[in-house]
Amino acid sequence: MKKIKLALLIILSVIILAGCGKSAKEEFFDYTKKNVTENSSNDISMTIKDIKLTADMKDSPEANVMVTQLKDIKVTGSMQHDVSEKATNTKLNIEALGQKIPLEFISKNDDMYFSLDIFRGISKIASQFNSELPSDEKTLSAFDGKYLKITDADTLEIDSKSATNLTKEFQKEVSNYFTSLDEERFTKENDVVTFKLTKKDVVVLAEKFNTLSKSKKEYKEFVIPDFDEMIKNLPKALDAKFNLNTKTNDLAVALTSTFDKKDEGFIDSIEVLYNYKPNDKQVAIKLPAKKEIVNVKEIEAILAPYLSDELDEELDEELDEELDEELDEELDEELDEELDEELDEELDEELDGDFNMADDEFKELVKELEKEDFSSFSAAESDELLEEYEPLLTEKQYKTIEKIFKNK
């Protein structure tokens, strides 16, 4: 009995001590809060793990080639956050269609800068699809090492101050929503905390964003147009599985989208993997120098020769299409007139020739006419009907029909 009491006491002690520890949910959100409130630097990557084709497209060579190209896409890079400076720097390298494209965003406070080094890679990829973008060295070098300040008034057609305020309020809404989730949605095995996000969560958060956008006049421009239609067009299923290693702080996210058959696409589902891993590369985040920053007007000036040529080509194509349509209409009218004339001539020739109605056809015609009442017809109307029948009848047949009209 003493041994049983001791065993029960030990078990109870373990349960109480376990209860004093953090829950899986608390550990997960401690990680997210830490990344927001403390300096951090992470290596990040994105790969497409799997793409499943619809049943009717599994044997399509074109679809399979496209799937292979999509699965070859890889994104690697780093994301650095300096809390005291309110600055972030995101550097990515995108590998797609045999090209490596650098992508960089730098932000501080409410300002954001976008690296234009991306232009070279985009130009090379565009050339593979016969889309003409400037590819000469003079034009491409003009973008090297340059940044577009995308918070400039001439770049964004939105109020950046309102956008910042809305973002802060929405972040609170998101935080409150996740805090309200049931503990059961967070599980832990060994050192890994797992949390699953569903389409229902995405819809709820989207609704919260739209409601918030409608709450103040200054947020009006951010209201999602055709909101119900947007929700309706979401994939049939959206599932995001988060795996957080509480020892290493590595975070893996598997996002799976499953599409409805009625969408008439060739992809049934796609699974994308994201990985975030802390590194020791924390360095001071440098903003672009004044000489490295360009605005939209300067970019338009660089592309002006190309844009004007392209515009001329588009206008020429439009004019050619309009001219072709006009010529087609004229030719159609002329052709219709010629065909009508030819048909009339052929019909006249046939009617002037030996064409006569067959006896059995004539008998059927007589039966039908005898059923009709022509008593209300005037003489002129009867003569007009006879004229229409005359070319089709022999003299004998004509006299038979004439008697029917005259006697009725």
mmCIF file with all atom_site columns, C-alpha atoms in Angstrom, residues 117-281:
data_model
loop_
_atom_site.group_PDB
_atom_site.id
_atom_site.type_symbol
_atom_site.label_atom_id
_atom_site.label_alt_id
_atom_site.label_comp_id
_atom_site.label_asym_id
_atom_site.label_entity_id
_atom_site.label_seq_id
_atom_site.pdbx_PDB_ins_code
_atom_site.Cartn_x
_atom_site.Cartn_y
_atom_site.Cartn_z
_atom_site.occupancy
_atom_site.B_iso_or_equiv
_atom_site.pdbx_formal_charge
_atom_site.auth_seq_id
_atom_site.auth_comp_id
_atom_site.auth_asym_id
_atom_site.auth_atom_id
_atom_site.pdbx_PDB_model_num
ATOM 1   C CA . ASP A 1 117 ? 19.386  44.020 -60.552 1.00 0.00 ? 117 ASP A CA 1
ATOM 2   C CA . ILE A 1 118 ? 16.452  41.697 -61.239 1.00 0.00 ? 118 ILE A CA 1
ATOM 3   C CA . PHE A 1 119 ? 16.041  43.223 -64.706 1.00 0.00 ? 119 PHE A CA 1
ATOM 4   C CA . ARG A 1 120 ? 18.840  41.217 -66.365 1.00 0.00 ? 120 ARG A CA 1
ATOM 5   C CA . GLY A 1 121 ? 17.386  37.838 -65.380 1.00 0.00 ? 121 GLY A CA 1
ATOM 6   C CA . ILE A 1 122 ? 13.851  38.809 -66.341 1.00 0.00 ? 122 ILE A CA 1
ATOM 7   C CA . SER A 1 123 ? 15.066  40.005 -69.741 1.00 0.00 ? 123 SER A CA 1
ATOM 8   C CA . LYS A 1 124 ? 16.785  36.654 -70.413 1.00 0.00 ? 124 LYS A CA 1
ATOM 9   C CA . ILE A 1 125 ? 13.715  34.637 -69.394 1.00 0.00 ? 125 ILE A CA 1
ATOM 10  C CA . ALA A 1 126 ? 11.427  36.858 -71.461 1.00 0.00 ? 126 ALA A CA 1
ATOM 11  C CA . SER A 1 127 ? 13.565  36.211 -74.536 1.00 0.00 ? 127 SER A CA 1
ATOM 12  C CA . GLN A 1 128 ? 12.845  32.455 -74.181 1.00 0.00 ? 128 GLN A CA 1
ATOM 13  C CA . PHE A 1 129 ? 9.147   33.219 -74.685 1.00 0.00 ? 129 PHE A CA 1
ATOM 14  C CA . ASN A 1 130 ? 9.775   35.555 -77.633 1.00 0.00 ? 130 ASN A CA 1
ATOM 15  C CA . SER A 1 131 ? 8.788   38.523 -75.481 1.00 0.00 ? 131 SER A CA 1
ATOM 16  C CA . GLU A 1 132 ? 11.024  41.403 -76.445 1.00 0.00 ? 132 GLU A CA 1
ATOM 17  C CA . LEU A 1 133 ? 12.521  43.229 -73.486 1.00 0.00 ? 133 LEU A CA 1
ATOM 18  C CA . PRO A 1 134 ? 15.650  45.395 -73.753 1.00 0.00 ? 134 PRO A CA 1
ATOM 19  C CA . SER A 1 135 ? 18.664  43.073 -73.728 1.00 0.00 ? 135 SER A CA 1
ATOM 20  C CA . ASP A 1 136 ? 21.448  45.368 -74.942 1.00 0.00 ? 136 ASP A CA 1
ATOM 21  C CA . GLU A 1 137 ? 24.281  45.980 -72.481 1.00 0.00 ? 137 GLU A CA 1
ATOM 22  C CA . LYS A 1 138 ? 23.791  49.762 -72.397 1.00 0.00 ? 138 LYS A CA 1
ATOM 23  C CA . THR A 1 139 ? 20.186  49.438 -71.199 1.00 0.00 ? 139 THR A CA 1
ATOM 24  C CA . LEU A 1 140 ? 20.832  46.564 -68.782 1.00 0.00 ? 140 LEU A CA 1
ATOM 25  C CA . SER A 1 141 ? 23.872  48.237 -67.161 1.00 0.00 ? 141 SER A CA 1
ATOM 26  C CA . ALA A 1 142 ? 21.737  51.323 -66.477 1.00 0.00 ? 142 ALA A CA 1
ATOM 27  C CA . PHE A 1 143 ? 19.778  49.206 -63.956 1.00 0.00 ? 143 PHE A CA 1
ATOM 28  C CA . ASP A 1 144 ? 22.784  47.550 -62.277 1.00 0.00 ? 144 ASP A CA 1
ATOM 29  C CA . GLY A 1 145 ? 23.211  48.578 -58.649 1.00 0.00 ? 145 GLY A CA 1
ATOM 30  C CA . LYS A 1 146 ? 20.121  50.806 -58.760 1.00 0.00 ? 146 LYS A CA 1
ATOM 31  C CA . TYR A 1 147 ? 17.131  50.784 -56.419 1.00 0.00 ? 147 TYR A CA 1
ATOM 32  C CA . LEU A 1 148 ? 13.573  51.954 -56.905 1.00 0.00 ? 148 LEU A CA 1
ATOM 33  C CA . LYS A 1 149 ? 12.086  53.678 -53.873 1.00 0.00 ? 149 LYS A CA 1
ATOM 34  C CA . ILE A 1 150 ? 8.684   52.042 -54.053 1.00 0.00 ? 150 ILE A CA 1
ATOM 35  C CA . THR A 1 151 ? 7.127   54.170 -51.321 1.00 0.00 ? 151 THR A CA 1
ATOM 36  C CA . ASP A 1 152 ? 7.436   57.295 -53.444 1.00 0.00 ? 152 ASP A CA 1
ATOM 37  C CA . ALA A 1 153 ? 4.145   58.995 -54.232 1.00 0.00 ? 153 ALA A CA 1
ATOM 38  C CA . ASP A 1 154 ? 4.801   58.597 -57.957 1.00 0.00 ? 154 ASP A CA 1
ATOM 39  C CA . THR A 1 155 ? 5.361   54.832 -57.522 1.00 0.00 ? 155 THR A CA 1
ATOM 40  C CA . LEU A 1 156 ? 2.475   53.730 -55.321 1.00 0.00 ? 156 LEU A CA 1
ATOM 41  C CA . GLU A 1 157 ? -1.066  54.847 -55.969 1.00 0.00 ? 157 GLU A CA 1
ATOM 42  C CA . ILE A 1 158 ? -1.840  54.496 -52.268 1.00 0.00 ? 158 ILE A CA 1
ATOM 43  C CA . ASP A 1 159 ? -1.316  56.533 -49.126 1.00 0.00 ? 159 ASP A CA 1
ATOM 44  C CA . SER A 1 160 ? 1.745   54.909 -47.503 1.00 0.00 ? 160 SER A CA 1
ATOM 45  C CA . LYS A 1 161 ? 0.912   56.356 -44.073 1.00 0.00 ? 161 LYS A CA 1
ATOM 46  C CA . SER A 1 162 ? -2.568  54.828 -44.169 1.00 0.00 ? 162 SER A CA 1
ATOM 47  C CA . ALA A 1 163 ? -1.066  51.538 -45.387 1.00 0.00 ? 163 ALA A CA 1
ATOM 48  C CA . THR A 1 164 ? 1.342   51.499 -42.420 1.00 0.00 ? 164 THR A CA 1
ATOM 49  C CA . ASN A 1 165 ? -1.431  52.234 -39.914 1.00 0.00 ? 165 ASN A CA 1
ATOM 50  C CA . LEU A 1 166 ? -3.675  49.577 -41.427 1.00 0.00 ? 166 LEU A CA 1
ATOM 51  C CA . THR A 1 167 ? -0.861  47.010 -41.332 1.00 0.00 ? 167 THR A CA 1
ATOM 52  C CA . LYS A 1 168 ? -0.233  47.663 -37.629 1.00 0.00 ? 168 LYS A CA 1
ATOM 53  C CA . GLU A 1 169 ? -3.931  47.296 -36.787 1.00 0.00 ? 169 GLU A CA 1
ATOM 54  C CA . PHE A 1 170 ? -4.247  44.144 -38.859 1.00 0.00 ? 170 PHE A CA 1
ATOM 55  C CA . GLN A 1 171 ? -1.214  42.595 -37.143 1.00 0.00 ? 171 GLN A CA 1
ATOM 56  C CA . LYS A 1 172 ? -3.059  43.019 -33.822 1.00 0.00 ? 172 LYS A CA 1
ATOM 57  C CA . GLU A 1 173 ? -6.119  41.317 -35.318 1.00 0.00 ? 173 GLU A CA 1
ATOM 58  C CA . VAL A 1 174 ? -3.959  38.413 -36.518 1.00 0.00 ? 174 VAL A CA 1
ATOM 59  C CA . SER A 1 175 ? -2.268  38.115 -33.127 1.00 0.00 ? 175 SER A CA 1
ATOM 60  C CA . ASN A 1 176 ? -5.617  38.095 -31.312 1.00 0.00 ? 176 ASN A CA 1
ATOM 61  C CA . TYR A 1 177 ? -6.994  35.477 -33.686 1.00 0.00 ? 177 TYR A CA 1
ATOM 62  C CA . PHE A 1 178 ? -4.104  33.062 -33.213 1.00 0.00 ? 178 PHE A CA 1
ATOM 63  C CA . THR A 1 179 ? -4.136  33.591 -29.467 1.00 0.00 ? 179 THR A CA 1
ATOM 64  C CA . SER A 1 180 ? -7.805  32.543 -29.431 1.00 0.00 ? 180 SER A CA 1
ATOM 65  C CA . LEU A 1 181 ? -7.124  29.214 -31.175 1.00 0.00 ? 181 LEU A CA 1
ATOM 66  C CA . ASP A 1 182 ? -7.611  25.979 -29.230 1.00 0.00 ? 182 ASP A CA 1
ATOM 67  C CA . GLU A 1 183 ? -4.587  24.430 -27.567 1.00 0.00 ? 183 GLU A CA 1
ATOM 68  C CA . GLU A 1 184 ? -5.435  21.146 -29.318 1.00 0.00 ? 184 GLU A CA 1
ATOM 69  C CA . ARG A 1 185 ? -4.339  22.611 -32.652 1.00 0.00 ? 185 ARG A CA 1
ATOM 70  C CA . PHE A 1 186 ? -0.765  22.764 -31.351 1.00 0.00 ? 186 PHE A CA 1
ATOM 71  C CA . THR A 1 187 ? 1.029   19.477 -30.722 1.00 0.00 ? 187 THR A CA 1
ATOM 72  C CA . LYS A 1 188 ? 4.574   18.665 -29.671 1.00 0.00 ? 188 LYS A CA 1
ATOM 73  C CA . GLU A 1 189 ? 6.675   15.588 -30.324 1.00 0.00 ? 189 GLU A CA 1
ATOM 74  C CA . ASN A 1 190 ? 10.232  15.550 -29.009 1.00 0.00 ? 190 ASN A CA 1
ATOM 75  C CA . ASP A 1 191 ? 11.430  19.123 -29.729 1.00 0.00 ? 191 ASP A CA 1
ATOM 76  C CA . VAL A 1 192 ? 9.079   19.862 -32.626 1.00 0.00 ? 192 VAL A CA 1
ATOM 77  C CA . VAL A 1 193 ? 5.879   21.880 -32.226 1.00 0.00 ? 193 VAL A CA 1
ATOM 78  C CA . THR A 1 194 ? 3.358   21.365 -35.037 1.00 0.00 ? 194 THR A CA 1
ATOM 79  C CA . PHE A 1 195 ? 0.538   23.713 -35.950 1.00 0.00 ? 195 PHE A CA 1
ATOM 80  C CA . LYS A 1 196 ? -1.863  23.479 -38.898 1.00 0.00 ? 196 LYS A CA 1
ATOM 81  C CA . LEU A 1 197 ? -3.524  26.379 -40.675 1.00 0.00 ? 197 LEU A CA 1
ATOM 82  C CA . THR A 1 198 ? -6.556  25.730 -42.912 1.00 0.00 ? 198 THR A CA 1
ATOM 83  C CA . LYS A 1 199 ? -8.546  27.484 -45.600 1.00 0.00 ? 199 LYS A CA 1
ATOM 84  C CA . LYS A 1 200 ? -11.109 28.409 -42.953 1.00 0.00 ? 200 LYS A CA 1
ATOM 85  C CA . ASP A 1 201 ? -8.416  30.377 -41.082 1.00 0.00 ? 201 ASP A CA 1
ATOM 86  C CA . VAL A 1 202 ? -7.381  32.163 -44.280 1.00 0.00 ? 202 VAL A CA 1
ATOM 87  C CA . VAL A 1 203 ? -10.992 33.155 -44.995 1.00 0.00 ? 203 VAL A CA 1
ATOM 88  C CA . VAL A 1 204 ? -11.511 34.430 -41.430 1.00 0.00 ? 204 VAL A CA 1
ATOM 89  C CA . LEU A 1 205 ? -8.347  36.555 -41.615 1.00 0.00 ? 205 LEU A CA 1
ATOM 90  C CA . ALA A 1 206 ? -9.338  37.894 -45.038 1.00 0.00 ? 206 ALA A CA 1
ATOM 91  C CA . GLU A 1 207 ? -12.735 38.866 -43.639 1.00 0.00 ? 207 GLU A CA 1
ATOM 92  C CA . LYS A 1 208 ? -11.057 40.609 -40.699 1.00 0.00 ? 208 LYS A CA 1
ATOM 93  C CA . PHE A 1 209 ? -8.827  42.561 -43.100 1.00 0.00 ? 209 PHE A CA 1
ATOM 94  C CA . ASN A 1 210 ? -11.762 43.669 -45.230 1.00 0.00 ? 210 ASN A CA 1
ATOM 95  C CA . THR A 1 211 ? -13.844 44.623 -42.188 1.00 0.00 ? 211 THR A CA 1
ATOM 96  C CA . LEU A 1 212 ? -10.918 46.648 -40.831 1.00 0.00 ? 212 LEU A CA 1
ATOM 97  C CA . SER A 1 213 ? -10.479 48.362 -44.220 1.00 0.00 ? 213 SER A CA 1
ATOM 98  C CA . LYS A 1 214 ? -14.128 49.438 -44.108 1.00 0.00 ? 214 LYS A CA 1
ATOM 99  C CA . SER A 1 215 ? -13.877 50.706 -40.519 1.00 0.00 ? 215 SER A CA 1
ATOM 100 C CA . LYS A 1 216 ? -12.140 54.015 -41.304 1.00 0.00 ? 216 LYS A CA 1
ATOM 101 C CA . LYS A 1 217 ? -12.344 56.474 -44.149 1.00 0.00 ? 217 LYS A CA 1
ATOM 102 C CA . GLU A 1 218 ? -8.544  56.543 -44.507 1.00 0.00 ? 218 GLU A CA 1
ATOM 103 C CA . TYR A 1 219 ? -8.530  52.774 -45.176 1.00 0.00 ? 219 TYR A CA 1
ATOM 104 C CA . LYS A 1 220 ? -11.249 52.886 -47.844 1.00 0.00 ? 220 LYS A CA 1
ATOM 105 C CA . GLU A 1 221 ? -8.795  52.390 -50.739 1.00 0.00 ? 221 GLU A CA 1
ATOM 106 C CA . PHE A 1 222 ? -7.694  49.036 -49.262 1.00 0.00 ? 222 PHE A CA 1
ATOM 107 C CA . VAL A 1 223 ? -11.154 47.449 -49.261 1.00 0.00 ? 223 VAL A CA 1
ATOM 108 C CA . ILE A 1 224 ? -11.003 44.244 -51.331 1.00 0.00 ? 224 ILE A CA 1
ATOM 109 C CA . PRO A 1 225 ? -13.247 44.655 -54.409 1.00 0.00 ? 225 PRO A CA 1
ATOM 110 C CA . ASP A 1 226 ? -15.525 41.713 -55.224 1.00 0.00 ? 226 ASP A CA 1
ATOM 111 C CA . PHE A 1 227 ? -14.586 40.126 -51.901 1.00 0.00 ? 227 PHE A CA 1
ATOM 112 C CA . ASP A 1 228 ? -17.108 37.286 -52.145 1.00 0.00 ? 228 ASP A CA 1
ATOM 113 C CA . GLU A 1 229 ? -15.898 36.437 -55.652 1.00 0.00 ? 229 GLU A CA 1
ATOM 114 C CA . MET A 1 230 ? -12.280 36.397 -54.437 1.00 0.00 ? 230 MET A CA 1
ATOM 115 C CA . ILE A 1 231 ? -13.157 33.961 -51.633 1.00 0.00 ? 231 ILE A CA 1
ATOM 116 C CA . LYS A 1 232 ? -15.119 31.835 -54.092 1.00 0.00 ? 232 LYS A CA 1
ATOM 117 C CA . ASN A 1 233 ? -12.056 31.588 -56.374 1.00 0.00 ? 233 ASN A CA 1
ATOM 118 C CA . LEU A 1 234 ? -9.711  30.356 -53.648 1.00 0.00 ? 234 LEU A CA 1
ATOM 119 C CA . PRO A 1 235 ? -8.425  26.784 -54.092 1.00 0.00 ? 235 PRO A CA 1
ATOM 120 C CA . LYS A 1 236 ? -10.773 24.045 -52.899 1.00 0.00 ? 236 LYS A CA 1
ATOM 121 C CA . ALA A 1 237 ? -8.418  23.377 -49.976 1.00 0.00 ? 237 ALA A CA 1
ATOM 122 C CA . LEU A 1 238 ? -5.533  25.286 -48.399 1.00 0.00 ? 238 LEU A CA 1
ATOM 123 C CA . ASP A 1 239 ? -3.411  23.642 -45.712 1.00 0.00 ? 239 ASP A CA 1
ATOM 124 C CA . ALA A 1 240 ? -0.282  25.061 -44.105 1.00 0.00 ? 240 ALA A CA 1
ATOM 125 C CA . LYS A 1 241 ? 1.627   22.833 -41.700 1.00 0.00 ? 241 LYS A CA 1
ATOM 126 C CA . PHE A 1 242 ? 4.176   24.550 -39.443 1.00 0.00 ? 242 PHE A CA 1
ATOM 127 C CA . ASN A 1 243 ? 6.940   22.506 -37.795 1.00 0.00 ? 243 ASN A CA 1
ATOM 128 C CA . LEU A 1 244 ? 9.010   24.475 -35.271 1.00 0.00 ? 244 LEU A CA 1
ATOM 129 C CA . ASN A 1 245 ? 12.116  22.962 -33.702 1.00 0.00 ? 245 ASN A CA 1
ATOM 130 C CA . THR A 1 246 ? 12.216  24.624 -30.273 1.00 0.00 ? 246 THR A CA 1
ATOM 131 C CA . LYS A 1 247 ? 15.906  23.800 -29.783 1.00 0.00 ? 247 LYS A CA 1
ATOM 132 C CA . THR A 1 248 ? 17.319  25.059 -33.071 1.00 0.00 ? 248 THR A CA 1
ATOM 133 C CA . ASN A 1 249 ? 14.487  27.518 -33.909 1.00 0.00 ? 249 ASN A CA 1
ATOM 134 C CA . ASP A 1 250 ? 14.304  26.039 -37.412 1.00 0.00 ? 250 ASP A CA 1
ATOM 135 C CA . LEU A 1 251 ? 10.849  26.537 -38.919 1.00 0.00 ? 251 LEU A CA 1
ATOM 136 C CA . ALA A 1 252 ? 9.532   24.421 -41.810 1.00 0.00 ? 252 ALA A CA 1
ATOM 137 C CA . VAL A 1 253 ? 6.241   25.249 -43.514 1.00 0.00 ? 253 VAL A CA 1
ATOM 138 C CA . ALA A 1 254 ? 4.484   22.951 -45.996 1.00 0.00 ? 254 ALA A CA 1
ATOM 139 C CA . LEU A 1 255 ? 1.754   24.730 -47.959 1.00 0.00 ? 255 LEU A CA 1
ATOM 140 C CA . THR A 1 256 ? -0.604  22.498 -49.966 1.00 0.00 ? 256 THR A CA 1
ATOM 141 C CA . SER A 1 257 ? -3.209  23.865 -52.372 1.00 0.00 ? 257 SER A CA 1
ATOM 142 C CA . THR A 1 258 ? -5.828  21.554 -53.858 1.00 0.00 ? 258 THR A CA 1
ATOM 143 C CA . PHE A 1 259 ? -7.891  22.809 -56.779 1.00 0.00 ? 259 PHE A CA 1
ATOM 144 C CA . ASP A 1 260 ? -11.468 22.122 -57.783 1.00 0.00 ? 260 ASP A CA 1
ATOM 145 C CA . LYS A 1 261 ? -12.133 20.167 -60.982 1.00 0.00 ? 261 LYS A CA 1
ATOM 146 C CA . LYS A 1 262 ? -14.456 22.939 -62.174 1.00 0.00 ? 262 LYS A CA 1
ATOM 147 C CA . ASP A 1 263 ? -11.467 25.325 -62.294 1.00 0.00 ? 263 ASP A CA 1
ATOM 148 C CA . GLU A 1 264 ? -10.506 23.553 -65.539 1.00 0.00 ? 264 GLU A CA 1
ATOM 149 C CA . GLY A 1 265 ? -6.784  23.784 -64.801 1.00 0.00 ? 265 GLY A CA 1
ATOM 150 C CA . PHE A 1 266 ? -4.238  21.032 -65.415 1.00 0.00 ? 266 PHE A CA 1
ATOM 151 C CA . ILE A 1 267 ? -2.969  20.934 -61.800 1.00 0.00 ? 267 ILE A CA 1
ATOM 152 C CA . ASP A 1 268 ? -4.868  18.942 -59.179 1.00 0.00 ? 268 ASP A CA 1
ATOM 153 C CA . SER A 1 269 ? -2.678  19.966 -56.228 1.00 0.00 ? 269 SER A CA 1
ATOM 154 C CA . ILE A 1 270 ? 0.671   21.582 -55.451 1.00 0.00 ? 270 ILE A CA 1
ATOM 155 C CA . GLU A 1 271 ? 2.837   21.375 -52.324 1.00 0.00 ? 271 GLU A CA 1
ATOM 156 C CA . VAL A 1 272 ? 5.407   24.085 -51.600 1.00 0.00 ? 272 VAL A CA 1
ATOM 157 C CA . LEU A 1 273 ? 8.020   23.895 -48.835 1.00 0.00 ? 273 LEU A CA 1
ATOM 158 C CA . TYR A 1 274 ? 9.421   26.922 -46.983 1.00 0.00 ? 274 TYR A CA 1
ATOM 159 C CA . ASN A 1 275 ? 12.320  26.754 -44.531 1.00 0.00 ? 275 ASN A CA 1
ATOM 160 C CA . TYR A 1 276 ? 13.615  29.376 -42.081 1.00 0.00 ? 276 TYR A CA 1
ATOM 161 C CA . LYS A 1 277 ? 16.884  28.701 -40.268 1.00 0.00 ? 277 LYS A CA 1
ATOM 162 C CA . PRO A 1 278 ? 18.700  31.143 -37.920 1.00 0.00 ? 278 PRO A CA 1
ATOM 163 C CA . ASN A 1 279 ? 22.243  32.148 -38.918 1.00 0.00 ? 279 ASN A CA 1
ATOM 164 C CA . ASP A 1 280 ? 25.069  34.270 -37.496 1.00 0.00 ? 280 ASP A CA 1
ATOM 165 C CA . LYS A 1 281 ? 25.173  36.772 -40.353 1.00 0.00 ? 281 LYS A CA 1
#
